[in-house]
Short mmCIF file of C-alpha atoms in Angstrom, two decimals:
data_model
loop_
_atom_site.label_atom_id
_atom_site.label_comp_id
_atom_site.label_asym_id
_atom_site.label_seq_id
_atom_site.Cartn_x
_atom_site.Cartn_y
_atom_site.Cartn_z
CA MET A 456 -16.93 -25.38 -26.30
CA THR A 457 -15.93 -25.10 -23.20
CA GLY A 458 -16.65 -28.57 -22.57
CA ASP A 459 -15.06 -29.77 -25.00
CA VAL A 460 -11.74 -27.95 -24.38
CA GLU A 461 -12.10 -29.48 -20.54
CA VAL A 462 -12.48 -32.92 -22.02
CA THR A 463 -9.10 -32.32 -24.21
CA LEU A 464 -7.99 -30.95 -21.09
CA ARG A 465 -7.75 -33.64 -19.20
CA GLU A 466 -6.92 -35.98 -21.80
CA THR A 467 -3.86 -34.18 -22.11
CA LEU A 468 -3.13 -34.60 -18.16
CA ARG A 469 -4.29 -37.98 -17.75
CA ALA A 470 -1.40 -38.20 -21.03
CA GLU A 471 1.27 -36.98 -18.91
CA ALA A 472 0.33 -38.93 -15.56
CA ASP A 473 1.30 -41.98 -17.74
CA THR A 474 5.05 -40.91 -17.89
CA LEU A 475 5.36 -40.68 -13.53
CA ALA A 476 6.97 -43.60 -12.48
CA VAL A 477 5.08 -45.61 -9.78
CA LEU A 478 6.95 -46.89 -7.17
CA GLU A 479 6.94 -50.05 -6.82
CA ASP A 480 4.93 -52.42 -3.54
CA PRO A 481 7.63 -52.63 -0.77
CA TRP A 482 4.97 -56.23 -0.13
CA PRO A 483 5.18 -58.66 -2.34
CA ARG A 484 3.45 -61.26 -0.34
CA PHE A 485 1.13 -58.72 0.84
CA ALA A 486 0.42 -56.94 -2.53
CA GLN A 487 -0.13 -60.96 -4.13
CA ARG A 488 -3.05 -61.28 -1.25
CA GLU A 489 -5.19 -58.09 -2.19
CA ASP A 490 -3.69 -57.74 -5.92
CA ALA A 491 -7.21 -57.19 -7.37
CA HIS A 492 -8.40 -54.47 -5.37
CA ARG A 493 -5.00 -53.15 -4.57
CA ARG A 494 -3.79 -53.41 -8.38
CA ALA A 495 -6.78 -50.90 -9.48
CA ARG A 496 -6.26 -48.93 -5.92
CA ARG A 497 -3.37 -47.86 -7.55
CA ILE A 498 -4.48 -47.00 -10.86
CA ARG A 499 -7.54 -44.91 -8.90
CA VAL A 500 -4.14 -43.05 -7.27
CA GLY A 501 -1.13 -43.12 -9.98
CA ILE A 502 -4.67 -41.10 -12.08
CA ILE A 503 -5.55 -38.78 -9.86
CA ALA A 504 -1.63 -38.26 -8.49
CA GLY A 505 -0.30 -37.32 -12.11
CA PHE A 506 -3.04 -35.23 -12.58
CA LEU A 507 -2.17 -33.35 -9.79
CA ALA A 508 0.87 -32.52 -10.12
CA THR A 509 0.49 -31.97 -14.05
CA ALA A 510 -1.50 -29.66 -13.42
CA VAL A 511 0.89 -28.47 -10.25
CA GLY A 512 3.45 -28.05 -12.70
CA ILE A 513 1.28 -26.36 -15.05
CA GLN A 514 0.13 -23.53 -12.62
CA THR A 515 3.51 -22.64 -11.66
CA ASN A 516 4.90 -22.55 -15.83
CA LEU A 517 7.03 -25.85 -14.91
CA ILE A 518 5.16 -27.70 -17.46
CA PRO A 519 4.73 -25.60 -20.78
CA LEU A 520 0.39 -24.84 -21.38
CA PRO A 521 -0.21 -26.08 -24.84
CA GLY A 522 -1.38 -23.68 -26.79
CA TRP A 523 -4.89 -24.69 -28.05
CA VAL A 524 -5.85 -23.79 -23.76
CA PRO A 525 -7.26 -20.47 -23.62
CA GLY A 526 -5.66 -18.68 -19.91
CA ILE A 527 -7.97 -17.49 -17.41
CA ALA A 528 -8.17 -13.92 -17.72
CA VAL A 529 -7.58 -11.72 -14.45
CA ALA A 530 -9.64 -8.25 -13.79
CA SER A 531 -6.10 -6.30 -13.86
CA SER A 532 -5.61 -7.43 -17.56
CA PRO A 533 -7.22 -3.83 -19.10
CA SER A 534 -4.75 -0.80 -18.91
CA PRO A 535 -6.40 2.22 -19.74
CA LEU A 536 -2.30 3.81 -19.55
CA ALA A 537 -2.08 1.77 -22.71
CA ASP A 538 -4.57 2.34 -24.66
CA GLY A 539 -3.24 4.84 -27.72
CA PRO A 540 -0.27 5.35 -29.19
CA THR A 541 3.68 5.73 -27.28
CA ARG A 542 4.37 8.89 -25.88
CA GLY A 543 7.25 10.80 -24.68
CA SER A 544 10.55 12.39 -26.58
CA LEU A 545 11.16 8.54 -28.47
CA ALA A 546 7.88 8.07 -29.42
CA THR A 547 8.78 7.82 -33.39
CA ASP A 548 11.97 5.18 -32.34
CA ARG A 549 11.04 2.33 -34.01
CA ASP A 550 14.32 0.85 -34.12
CA TRP A 551 15.41 1.74 -30.55
CA LEU A 552 10.90 1.12 -29.27
CA ASP A 553 11.48 -2.64 -30.90
CA GLY A 554 15.28 -2.69 -28.80
CA LEU A 555 13.52 -2.19 -25.51
CA ARG A 556 10.56 -4.58 -25.90
CA LYS A 557 13.68 -7.42 -26.17
CA GLN A 558 14.79 -6.80 -22.75
CA VAL A 559 11.80 -7.00 -21.34
CA ASN A 560 12.15 -10.26 -18.74
CA ASP A 561 9.44 -12.82 -16.89
CA LEU A 562 8.37 -10.88 -13.66
CA GLN A 563 8.85 -14.15 -10.56
CA ASP A 564 6.64 -13.78 -7.64
CA PRO A 565 6.02 -16.24 -4.40
CA GLN A 566 3.25 -18.20 -7.32
CA GLY A 567 5.91 -18.60 -9.93
CA TRP A 568 7.18 -17.55 -12.95
CA TRP A 569 4.55 -15.06 -14.64
CA LYS A 570 5.59 -15.31 -18.88
CA ILE A 571 5.82 -13.25 -21.06
CA THR A 572 2.17 -14.53 -23.61
CA ASP A 573 3.31 -12.49 -26.55
CA ARG A 574 6.46 -10.31 -27.47
CA ASP A 575 4.31 -8.74 -29.72
CA ALA A 576 1.54 -7.56 -28.00
CA ILE A 577 4.02 -5.52 -25.91
CA ARG A 578 3.15 -2.31 -25.63
CA VAL A 579 5.09 1.41 -24.84
CA VAL A 580 3.11 3.61 -22.88
CA TYR A 581 5.86 5.94 -22.82
CA ALA A 582 9.53 6.40 -23.63
CA GLY A 583 11.53 9.50 -23.48
CA ASP A 584 14.23 11.34 -21.86
CA VAL A 585 13.50 13.37 -18.37
CA PRO A 586 16.35 15.15 -16.83
CA GLY A 587 18.96 13.30 -15.43
CA ARG A 588 18.02 9.22 -17.45
CA ARG A 589 15.86 8.05 -19.76
CA ILE A 590 12.65 6.21 -19.16
CA ALA A 591 10.17 4.56 -20.14
CA LEU A 592 7.50 2.64 -18.59
CA VAL A 593 6.27 -0.60 -20.65
CA PHE A 594 2.73 -2.54 -20.84
CA VAL A 595 3.46 -6.59 -20.95
CA PRO A 596 0.82 -9.54 -20.77
CA LEU A 597 2.14 -12.30 -18.57
CA ARG A 598 1.10 -16.01 -17.77
CA LEU A 599 1.22 -17.75 -14.69
CA GLY A 600 -0.41 -21.08 -15.71
CA VAL A 601 -4.07 -20.65 -16.37
CA ILE A 602 -4.32 -17.58 -15.40
CA THR A 603 -3.44 -14.21 -18.06
CA ASP A 604 -2.63 -10.67 -16.46
CA SER A 605 -0.83 -7.54 -17.54
CA THR A 606 0.88 -5.34 -15.67
CA LEU A 607 2.78 -2.20 -16.63
CA VAL A 608 6.70 -2.06 -15.89
CA TRP A 609 9.44 0.26 -15.30
CA PHE A 610 12.41 0.92 -17.26
CA SER A 611 15.44 3.76 -16.40
CA GLY A 612 18.77 3.84 -17.49
CA PRO A 613 21.69 6.88 -18.53
CA PRO A 614 20.73 9.51 -20.83
CA GLY A 615 20.50 8.48 -23.94
CA ALA A 616 21.39 5.14 -23.58
CA GLU A 617 20.44 2.36 -25.44
CA PRO A 618 17.69 0.15 -25.29
CA GLU A 619 20.54 -2.84 -24.03
CA GLN A 620 20.94 -0.01 -21.41
CA MET A 621 17.77 0.34 -19.54
CA GLU A 622 17.50 -1.95 -16.49
CA GLN A 623 14.14 -3.74 -15.55
CA GLY A 624 12.41 -1.98 -12.22
CA GLY A 625 9.79 -1.56 -10.42
CA ASN A 626 5.89 -2.86 -11.47
CA GLU A 627 2.54 -1.70 -11.19
CA THR A 628 -0.93 -3.02 -11.65
CA ALA A 629 -2.13 -2.71 -15.53
CA GLY A 630 -5.52 -1.12 -14.59
CA THR A 631 -4.39 1.79 -12.26
CA THR A 632 -4.65 5.07 -14.23
CA VAL A 633 -1.79 7.18 -13.27
CA ALA A 634 1.10 5.62 -13.02
CA THR A 635 4.32 7.38 -10.91
CA TRP A 636 8.27 7.14 -10.51
CA MET A 637 10.80 9.67 -8.71
CA GLU A 638 14.47 8.95 -7.95
CA SER A 639 16.59 11.38 -6.13
CA ASP A 640 19.08 11.83 -3.31
CA ALA A 641 19.69 14.97 -0.62
CA ASN A 642 22.50 16.07 -1.98
CA ASN A 643 22.17 15.81 -6.18
CA GLY A 644 18.06 15.57 -5.76
CA GLY A 645 16.29 13.92 -8.95
CA VAL A 646 12.90 14.11 -11.04
CA ALA A 647 10.12 12.49 -10.89
CA LEU A 648 7.65 11.39 -13.93
CA VAL A 649 3.69 10.67 -13.61
CA ILE A 650 1.91 9.86 -16.11
CA GLY A 651 -1.55 9.91 -16.26
CA PRO A 652 -4.56 9.45 -19.18
CA ALA A 653 -3.74 10.82 -22.58
CA GLY A 654 -4.89 14.19 -22.09
CA SER A 655 -5.35 15.09 -18.76
CA THR A 656 -3.52 17.99 -17.01
CA VAL A 657 -0.55 16.98 -14.68
CA THR A 658 0.07 19.14 -11.55
CA ILE A 659 3.29 17.72 -8.86
CA SER A 660 3.92 19.67 -5.46
CA GLY A 661 6.08 19.91 -3.03
CA PHE A 662 5.08 19.41 0.89
CA SER A 663 5.99 22.70 2.84
CA GLY A 664 3.75 22.15 6.08
CA TYR A 665 1.01 22.16 8.00
CA SER A 666 -1.31 25.03 8.12
CA PRO A 667 -2.75 25.97 11.52
CA ARG A 668 -5.57 26.05 10.35
CA GLY A 669 -5.24 22.24 9.62
CA VAL A 670 -4.31 22.01 5.71
CA VAL A 671 -1.04 20.03 4.18
CA GLU A 672 0.08 23.70 2.94
CA ARG A 673 2.77 22.74 -0.72
CA HIS A 674 4.50 24.51 -3.72
CA GLN A 675 3.49 23.84 -7.10
CA LEU A 676 6.26 22.03 -8.96
CA SER A 677 5.42 21.39 -12.94
CA SER A 678 1.88 21.89 -14.39
CA SER A 679 0.84 20.18 -17.73
CA ALA A 680 -1.50 20.90 -19.98
CA GLY A 681 -3.96 18.52 -21.89
CA THR A 682 -0.47 16.11 -22.74
CA GLY A 683 -1.36 13.66 -19.42
CA ILE A 684 2.68 13.75 -18.74
CA GLY A 685 3.76 15.85 -15.91
CA VAL A 686 7.70 15.85 -15.21
CA ALA A 687 9.92 17.46 -12.32
CA SER A 688 12.61 17.96 -10.74
CA VAL A 689 12.75 17.19 -6.62
CA PRO A 690 15.98 20.13 -5.05
CA ALA A 691 18.55 18.52 -3.02
CA ALA A 692 17.16 18.72 0.55
CA ARG A 693 17.78 16.44 3.20
CA THR A 694 14.47 15.88 4.64
CA VAL A 695 12.85 13.12 6.81
CA GLY A 696 12.15 10.70 5.07
CA GLY A 697 12.99 11.57 1.88
CA PRO A 698 11.23 14.20 -0.28
CA THR A 699 7.00 14.38 -0.21
CA LEU A 700 5.68 15.03 -3.28
CA THR A 701 2.31 14.62 -4.46
CA ALA A 702 0.43 14.77 -8.02
CA ARG A 703 -2.94 15.96 -9.54
CA VAL A 704 -4.34 14.76 -12.22
CA THR A 705 -7.56 16.27 -13.64
CA ASN A 706 -9.44 15.79 -16.96
CA GLY A 707 -11.35 19.36 -16.99
CA ASP A 708 -13.42 19.40 -13.38
CA THR A 709 -12.88 16.14 -13.14
CA VAL A 710 -9.54 15.54 -10.34
CA ILE A 711 -8.95 11.81 -12.06
CA HIS A 712 -6.21 11.03 -9.57
CA GLU A 713 -3.93 12.83 -6.01
CA GLY A 714 -1.75 11.00 -4.21
CA PRO A 715 1.65 10.66 -3.50
CA VAL A 716 4.06 9.84 -5.71
CA TYR A 717 6.03 7.13 -5.14
CA GLY A 718 9.23 6.44 -6.03
CA GLY A 719 13.08 5.61 -4.95
CA TRP A 720 15.18 8.25 -2.47
CA SER A 721 18.71 8.70 -0.89
CA GLY A 722 20.29 9.92 1.55
CA PRO A 723 21.57 10.03 5.32
CA ASP A 724 18.87 9.75 8.22
CA THR A 725 18.44 13.63 9.15
CA SER A 726 15.01 12.95 11.85
CA GLN A 727 16.61 13.60 15.01
CA ASP A 728 15.85 11.28 17.46
CA PRO A 729 13.87 12.94 21.02
CA THR A 730 15.70 13.41 23.24
CA ASP A 731 15.45 12.67 26.90
CA GLU A 732 14.51 16.35 28.10
CA MET A 733 11.68 15.97 24.80
CA LEU A 734 10.03 12.92 26.16
CA THR A 735 9.64 14.29 29.61
CA ALA A 736 8.85 17.87 28.50
CA ALA A 737 5.71 14.85 26.44
CA VAL A 738 4.59 13.39 29.59
CA ARG A 739 4.17 16.37 31.76
CA ASP A 740 -0.07 16.49 31.24
CA THR A 741 -0.75 12.96 30.31
CA ARG A 742 -3.25 11.25 31.97
CA GLY A 743 -2.63 7.85 32.06
CA PRO A 744 -0.16 5.27 33.71
CA VAL A 745 3.03 6.20 32.65
CA ILE A 746 4.46 4.39 29.59
CA ASP A 747 7.30 2.92 29.08
CA ARG A 748 9.71 5.18 27.83
CA ALA A 749 11.93 3.42 25.20
CA VAL A 750 8.30 2.68 24.04
CA LEU A 751 6.81 6.21 24.39
CA ALA A 752 10.53 7.01 22.55
CA ARG A 753 9.84 4.59 19.75
CA PHE A 754 6.10 6.05 18.70
CA VAL A 755 7.21 9.41 19.15
CA ASP A 756 10.51 8.40 16.16
CA HIS A 757 7.48 6.76 14.23
CA ALA A 758 5.23 9.04 13.97
CA LEU A 759 7.45 12.45 13.53
CA ARG A 760 9.16 10.23 10.18
CA ASP A 761 5.23 10.34 9.02
CA SER A 762 4.87 13.34 9.50
CA ARG A 763 7.86 14.23 7.87
CA LEU A 764 8.89 16.44 10.55
CA PRO A 765 11.69 16.93 12.58
CA ALA A 766 12.00 16.77 16.18
CA GLN A 767 14.07 19.61 17.49
CA HIS A 768 11.25 22.26 15.71
CA VAL A 769 7.20 20.28 16.95
CA THR A 770 5.74 21.03 19.92
CA ILE A 771 5.06 17.07 21.11
CA ARG A 772 2.63 16.23 24.25
CA VAL A 773 0.88 12.62 25.14
CA ARG A 774 -2.63 13.30 25.74
CA TRP A 775 -3.44 10.15 27.15
CA CYS A 776 -1.42 6.26 27.90
CA GLY A 777 -3.58 2.98 28.45
CA THR A 778 -4.09 0.16 27.21
CA VAL A 779 -5.39 -1.11 24.13
CA ASN A 780 -5.74 -4.90 23.21
CA ASP A 781 -3.19 -6.00 26.17
CA LYS A 782 -0.42 -3.18 24.35
CA PRO A 783 0.90 -0.04 25.86
CA ALA A 784 -1.22 2.73 23.58
CA ALA A 785 -0.56 6.58 23.53
CA LEU A 786 -2.84 9.36 21.81
CA ILE A 787 -0.13 11.83 20.72
CA THR A 788 -0.17 14.78 19.98
CA ILE A 789 2.92 16.35 17.40
CA GLN A 790 2.57 20.66 16.39
CA PRO A 791 4.78 22.44 14.30
CA LYS A 792 5.55 26.37 15.38
CA ASP A 793 2.45 29.08 13.66
CA GLY A 794 1.19 25.30 12.51
CA GLY A 795 -1.56 22.51 12.98
CA VAL A 796 -2.08 19.65 14.88
CA ILE A 797 -1.52 16.32 13.97
CA ALA A 798 -3.01 13.53 16.47
CA TYR A 799 -1.60 9.95 16.28
CA ALA A 800 -3.03 6.67 18.09
CA ILE A 801 -0.77 3.61 18.38
CA HIS A 802 -0.19 0.60 20.61
CA GLY A 803 2.13 -2.18 20.73
CA ASP A 804 5.54 -2.28 21.35
CA THR A 805 9.78 -1.47 20.88
CA SER A 806 9.76 -4.72 18.07
CA GLY A 807 6.01 -3.93 16.74
CA TRP A 808 2.51 -0.88 16.73
CA ARG A 809 0.02 -0.41 14.96
CA THR A 810 -1.11 3.79 13.95
CA ASP A 811 -4.95 3.45 14.94
CA LEU A 812 -5.20 6.92 14.01
CA ARG A 813 -3.46 10.19 11.93
CA LEU A 814 -5.46 13.18 12.76
CA LEU A 815 -4.61 16.95 10.60
CA LEU A 816 -6.56 19.32 13.01
CA PRO A 817 -6.58 23.60 13.22
CA ALA A 818 -4.68 24.77 16.29
CA HIS A 819 -6.95 26.25 16.86
CA GLY A 820 -8.74 24.56 20.42
CA ALA A 821 -7.07 21.07 19.71
CA GLU A 822 -6.16 21.24 23.03
CA GLN A 823 -10.42 21.16 24.32
CA ARG A 824 -10.50 18.67 21.32
CA PRO A 825 -11.95 14.84 22.13
CA ILE A 826 -10.16 12.35 20.12
CA ALA A 827 -12.12 9.79 18.94
CA TRP A 828 -10.79 6.82 16.29
CA ARG A 829 -12.27 2.72 15.05
CA MET A 830 -10.12 -0.35 15.39
CA ARG A 831 -9.10 -2.59 13.43
CA ALA A 832 -9.32 -5.96 14.55
CA GLU A 833 -5.51 -7.11 16.01
CA GLY A 834 -2.89 -8.13 13.85
CA LYS A 835 -6.31 -7.54 10.65
CA ASP A 836 -7.35 -5.07 8.38
CA THR A 837 -10.29 -6.75 9.39
CA ARG A 838 -12.58 -3.11 10.48
CA THR A 839 -14.48 -3.83 13.97
CA ASP A 840 -17.54 -1.04 15.58
CA ARG A 841 -15.19 -0.34 18.30
CA VAL A 842 -13.97 3.22 19.07
CA ILE A 843 -11.86 4.24 21.45
CA VAL A 844 -12.43 8.47 23.36
CA VAL A 845 -10.20 10.39 24.97
CA ALA A 846 -11.56 13.67 26.11
CA PRO A 847 -10.05 16.32 27.12
CA PRO A 848 -8.79 18.09 30.26
CA GLY A 849 -12.15 18.98 31.95
CA ALA A 850 -14.79 16.71 30.65
CA ALA A 851 -16.94 15.11 32.64
CA THR A 852 -18.77 12.93 30.71
CA ALA A 853 -18.92 12.54 26.75
CA THR A 854 -21.14 11.29 24.26
CA VAL A 855 -20.65 9.80 20.95
CA THR A 856 -24.46 10.64 18.56
CA PRO A 857 -24.23 8.51 15.27
CA GLN A 858 -25.58 10.41 12.14
CA GLU A 859 -28.43 7.94 12.26
CA GLY A 860 -29.13 7.91 16.37
CA ALA A 861 -29.32 9.11 19.17
CA PRO A 862 -26.31 10.30 21.69
CA THR A 863 -25.17 7.90 23.34
CA PRO A 864 -23.03 8.09 26.83
CA VAL A 865 -19.25 6.88 27.14
CA THR A 866 -18.26 6.01 30.78
CA LEU A 867 -14.68 7.73 30.89
CA ASP A 868 -12.33 5.74 33.22
CA ALA A 869 -9.96 8.02 35.63
CA SER A 870 -7.63 8.49 32.70
CA GLY A 871 -10.79 10.47 30.69
CA SER A 872 -10.81 7.34 28.42
CA GLY A 873 -13.44 5.11 27.15
CA THR A 874 -15.40 2.68 24.73
CA THR A 875 -18.23 2.44 22.54
CA THR A 876 -19.44 1.79 19.94
CA VAL A 877 -20.78 2.56 15.90
CA PRO A 878 -21.05 0.74 12.93
CA PRO A 879 -17.86 1.27 10.41
CA ASN A 880 -19.43 2.40 7.39
CA GLU A 881 -21.93 5.32 10.41
CA PRO A 882 -20.47 8.25 10.48
CA ALA A 883 -20.77 9.92 14.19
CA THR A 884 -19.11 12.62 15.80
CA VAL A 885 -18.10 12.67 19.86
CA THR A 886 -18.94 15.17 22.30
CA ALA A 887 -16.80 15.80 25.70
CA HIS A 888 -19.23 17.15 28.15
CA ALA A 889 -18.66 20.28 31.47
CA PRO A 890 -19.16 19.01 34.85
CA ASP A 891 -22.57 20.52 34.79
CA GLY A 892 -23.22 19.17 31.37
CA THR A 893 -22.51 22.16 29.09
CA THR A 894 -20.73 20.81 26.00
CA LEU A 895 -16.67 21.50 25.67
CA ALA A 896 -16.19 20.89 22.18
CA SER A 897 -17.52 18.09 19.42
CA THR A 898 -15.17 16.39 16.92
CA PRO A 899 -15.63 14.16 13.62
CA ILE A 900 -14.69 10.48 15.11
CA PRO A 901 -13.05 9.99 11.46
CA ALA A 902 -13.50 6.74 9.00
CA PHE A 903 -11.44 4.59 8.73
CA GLU A 904 -8.33 5.29 6.51
CA THR A 905 -8.12 3.68 3.07
CA ASN A 906 -4.47 4.77 2.12
CA SER A 907 -1.65 5.55 4.69
CA GLY A 908 0.94 6.23 1.76
CA GLY A 909 0.87 9.95 2.18
CA LEU A 910 0.63 12.90 4.55
CA PRO A 911 -1.68 13.08 7.47
CA GLY A 912 -4.47 15.47 5.35
CA ASP A 913 -4.02 14.26 2.01
CA THR A 914 -7.23 12.82 2.60
CA PRO A 915 -10.78 13.49 3.84
CA ASN A 916 -10.37 10.62 6.38
CA THR A 917 -7.29 12.10 7.95
CA ARG A 918 -8.15 15.14 8.56
CA ILE A 919 -10.64 17.81 10.00
CA THR A 920 -11.00 21.42 9.24
CA ASN A 921 -13.86 22.37 11.50
#
């Protein structure tokens, strides 16, 4: 069957190629002298060019794909959320749901237009009213040329909106098990919506701070058992970077999802840039070469925004400065009053930088800990075996011990820093030693972070609790 389709497709593309114009030869006399082989080559090139032109046209949806040609499905087509009936307060309003399906538009990305393959196959996952808005999540089957895929698309409108008043918004991967939506502003607050599998329990929480034990603290905003739908009012707050919400979705004792609630937030920038006095205090006991003040200010500002902490309520310390991949680098710690310590390793300059480490530590003994972080290839996501070590003041030597190996000495320079290698996927621990060889402190070397969307401490790769 596959061979027949390929033959038919090839013949169709050749037929399309015959309609393409071929330029006349600008040198007739030369063409006459070599007429035979020239004509043969022109025919071959015309067929190939026509085939390629038509194939490109089909793949970008410029030329309609014949209905008999099957699409090549990609891996993300199935949708766990689209299984089962529509959920939400509008689930039984057939006229409204049919009207919404008519509002779904084709989607465009850099590869071309993704066309809706079958409007009858569009499924409304959720449709209902939440405080201040009417929201819908729709499963949409798509085709780009011969590739078929699907996606989940959010729609929003005012309370009681008719289908034509619903605005098509962002989309999510069809294969996701949990979809999140949020809309809020600093003055009026807003609302968050989390959709998980039918029958699951959804709990939405807000960020409260970092405990001295090195744990992210949260307060529960809402919890709904057995519906798979979570709705929470978002309080008005002029927080740095907007509200930070987390959704936890469970089925019995099984955690299906735990992560940030993504969405939109508007409000004034309430962050306070670190002052010269703050930066002067931060570098008072820094080890290593002096870093450019503008670069340091950019690094500190990034760390404050990422941790959602205001500069006026934290203690900032620059433990180490140096050079990483020929760029200024620093190891910075931020500690809110009576809270845990967040360590950031950053390298770059004022035009661009990279966060190599963000790690929440218990407050007790944080200053005496050695800290080490793994490096990715510069400008890429490729994981390397390179590890950078920064020892605390008073340490004479350091060792790195892989889980399945013996301690490896790390040569420290005058700033207390050194480098070594550890296989990217192998757990390891860094240990600092006093001049007499006694152990000062040890710290696990975090694994590579795979999701930087939440707060430091949200995931096991960004926290140390012992």
